[in-house]
Amino acid sequence: MIKKLLTIIAFLPTFAISQHIIKGTFSPADDYNWIILYKVNPTTTDYVKNAKVSAEGSVEISMDSSSVEGVYKIVYAI
């Protein structure tokens, strides 16, 4: 019982904050300049945000509190 409780407590912060930031690293960094985030709907794809890829290849997009659950896609090789 204690082991299950400790496991839940250990992973609780991960579930609470994991969906508010999208971040990653592109390699090689020179090949990517921008990423574009779209929300996928049954009939359309809606633009959400874009972000510039840093010189090291890292990128981070913060999601708004008004963002809804769903499927999102990132376009990065344009």
Backbone as a ProteinNet text record, in pm:
[ID]
protein_1_A
[PRIMARY]
MIKKLLTIIAFLPTFAISQHIIKGTFSPADDYNWIILYKVNPTTTDYVKNAKVSAEGSVEISMDSSSVEGVYKIVYAI
[TERTIARY]
81.2	0	86.2	187.6	277	352.1	392.8	465.4	378.3	251.5	160.6	139.3	124.9	104.8	227.1	345.8	468	483.9	446.2	453.3	359	238.9	143	194.1	248	300.4	419.7	501.8	619.4	581.2	475.9	438.1	332.1	272.4	168.1	215.5	332.7	377.3	395.9	434.1	452.2	320.4	214.2	84.3	26.9	62	5.9	64.9	192.8	256.6	309.1	291.6	355.6	295.2	171.9	107	104.9	183.3	180.1	295.9	396.3	512.5	548.3	574.8	625.6	768.3	863	1002.2	1078.2	1184.6	1265.8	1392.3	1473	1598.9	1608.4	1643.1	1659.2	1807.1	1836.6	1973.7	1976.6	2057	2145.9	2066.8	2112.2	2039.4	2031.1	2127.8	2129.8	2017.4	1960.5	1857.4	1718.5	1698.2	1565.4	1568.5	1474.5	1468.6	1344.8	1229.5	1102.6	1022.9	935.6	835.6	699.1	599.1	462.7	375	293.7	205.6	62.5	-1.6	-139.6	-224.3	-349.9	-448.8	-526.1	-530.7	-597.8	-741.9	-834.3	-977.2	-1028	-1148.5	-1199	-1204.4	-1231.3	-1243.8	-1139.6	-1071.6	-974.2	-848.9	-749.7	-628.1	-610.6	-611.5	-606.6	-467.6	-417.6	-289.8	-301.6	-197.6	-195.4	-81.9	42.6	160.3	276.3	380.7	506.9	620.3	737.3	853.2	979.6	1079	1207.7	1297.2	1367	1462.7	1592.8	1649.3	1772.1	1891.6	2003.1	2125.2	2173.4	2140.9	2179.1	2080.9	1967.2	1867.9	1753	1750.5	1642	1525.6	1406.3	1285.1	1187.7	1107.2	1009.2	886.6	769.5	642.4	561.5	519.3	433.5	288.4	211.2	68.7	-7.5	-109	-194	-286.9	-335.8	-432.3	-565.4	-588.5	-712.3	-703.7	-587.9	-572	-654.7	-717.8	-803.4	-728	-778.3	-720.5	-740	-654.3	-671.8	-541.4	-547.2	-431	-370	-239.5	-165.9	-57.8	-20	90.7	188.6	316.1	422.4	480.1	487.7	549.1	684.4	790.8	923.7	1016.4	988.1	1080.1	1018.9	1012.2	953.7	1066.2
-119	0	126.2	128.3	243.2	261.4	150.9	158.4	221.2	184.8	242.2	390.9	427.8	567.7	651.6	601.9	674.1	687.9	585.9	591.8	699.1	704.3	806.4	945.3	964.2	1094.1	1134.1	1038.4	1068.1	1114.1	1055.7	1088.7	1197.6	1237.8	1339.6	1472.2	1525.2	1650.7	1637.3	1521.5	1499.9	1517.7	1462.9	1476.1	1616.9	1685.5	1818	1924.1	1913.3	2018.8	1971.9	1848.8	1796.4	1847.5	1891.3	1929.5	2080	2156.7	2300.7	2354.3	2271.5	2314.7	2204.2	2245.5	2153.2	2196.8	2107.3	2144.1	2026.1	2058.4	1954.5	2013.1	1925.5	1965.9	1904.6	1986.7	1941.6	1923.2	1819.5	1792.4	1750.7	1807.9	1922.9	2052.8	2140.1	2263.5	2357.5	2352.9	2443.6	2416.6	2296.7	2259.5	2310.1	2360.1	2399.9	2542.2	2625.2	2763.9	2792.7	2742.8	2770.8	2642.8	2638.4	2533.1	2599.8	2532.1	2583.3	2477.7	2519.5	2429.9	2448.3	2336.7	2336.5	2247.1	2283.8	2199.7	2125.8	1993.2	1910.7	1888.1	1924.7	1905	1804.9	1752.9	1654.6	1703.9	1832.2	1882.2	1986.5	2045.3	2150.6	2133.9	2212	2223	2370.7	2406.8	2546.8	2583	2698.8	2750.8	2787.6	2752.6	2786.9	2883.9	2843.8	2925.4	2886.8	2969.8	2932.9	2970.2	2914.7	2943.7	2930.9	3008.8	3005.2	2902.3	2825	2726.7	2800.4	2779.3	2848.9	2796.5	2863.5	2824.1	2685.7	2645.2	2512.9	2404.4	2444.3	2348.3	2326.6	2395.7	2375.6	2469	2422.3	2500.5	2472.6	2574	2558.6	2642.9	2580.9	2650.5	2632.9	2743.4	2737.8	2740.7	2649.1	2642.3	2736.1	2803.6	2892	2810.2	2874	2806	2785.8	2860.7	2846.2	2736.3	2673.6	2566.4	2446	2385	2269.9	2140.3	2032.4	1901	1864.1	1777.2	1731.1	1689.7	1675	1634.3	1758.4	1774.8	1886.1	1829.5	1904.8	1862	1976.9	1939.6	2036.9	2022	2132.7	2134.3	2201.2	2134.3	2189.6	2182.7	2112.4	2100.6	2166.5	2298.6	2373.2	2432.9
0	0	0	84.7	93.6	-38.6	-100.1	-227	-335.7	-343.3	-442.3	-416.2	-290.8	-255	-291.4	-263	-298	-448.9	-523.5	-669.4	-723	-671.2	-714	-680.7	-562.3	-521.2	-607.7	-647.5	-729.1	-869.1	-927.3	-1064.2	-1074.1	-966.6	-969	-1030.1	-995.2	-1058.6	-1209.5	-1256.1	-1399.3	-1473	-1420.2	-1484.6	-1470.4	-1365.5	-1340.6	-1433	-1469.5	-1548.8	-1683.7	-1718.4	-1838.4	-1967.4	-1969.6	-2093.5	-2118.9	-2048.2	-2064.5	-2146.9	-2172.9	-2249.8	-2349.1	-2471.3	-2573	-2600.5	-2580.5	-2605.5	-2663.2	-2732.6	-2794.2	-2853.2	-2911.3	-2972.2	-3110.8	-3207.4	-3344.9	-3375.3	-3452.7	-3490.4	-3636.4	-3718.6	-3699.4	-3690.2	-3605.8	-3576	-3695.2	-3783.9	-3898.8	-3997.8	-3996.4	-4093.4	-4057.3	-3936	-3890	-3836.3	-3880.7	-3835.2	-3750.7	-3793.4	-3727.1	-3713.3	-3611	-3603.3	-3592.5	-3644.5	-3641.4	-3575.2	-3479.1	-3406.1	-3455.1	-3492.1	-3539.4	-3450.7	-3432.3	-3363.8	-3471.5	-3462.3	-3561.1	-3516.7	-3602.5	-3580.8	-3684	-3668.6	-3765.2	-3909.7	-3930.9	-4068.2	-4104.7	-4006.9	-4035.5	-3951	-3985.4	-3905.5	-3873.8	-3746.2	-3704.7	-3653	-3699.1	-3651.8	-3504	-3423.9	-3281.8	-3251.6	-3277.7	-3245.5	-3335.4	-3331.2	-3393.7	-3299.1	-3324.2	-3239.7	-3322.8	-3289.5	-3357.9	-3291.1	-3371.3	-3321.3	-3291.4	-3173.2	-3133.2	-3211.9	-3200.1	-3270.1	-3226.2	-3102.9	-3053.1	-3097.5	-3155.2	-3201.8	-3105.9	-2993	-2896.4	-2927.6	-2892.2	-2915.2	-2801	-2765.5	-2657.6	-2688.8	-2676.6	-2694.3	-2566.8	-2507.7	-2389.3	-2434.2	-2380	-2413	-2320.9	-2374.9	-2295.8	-2206.8	-2102.8	-2016.7	-2087.7	-2194	-2270.3	-2376.7	-2392.3	-2491.1	-2450.7	-2549.3	-2522.4	-2548.9	-2490.1	-2513.6	-2659.2	-2708.4	-2844.6	-2907.4	-3038.5	-3115.4	-3177.3	-3160	-3217.8	-3307.9	-3410.5	-3495.1	-3507.6	-3519.9	-3534.7	-3674.8	-3747.2	-3878.9	-3863	-3905.5	-3881.8	-4000.7	-4103.9	-4217.1	-4339.7	-4335.1	-4447.1	-4528.9
[MASK]
++++++++++++++++++++++++++++++++++++++++++++++++++++++++++++++++++++++++++++++

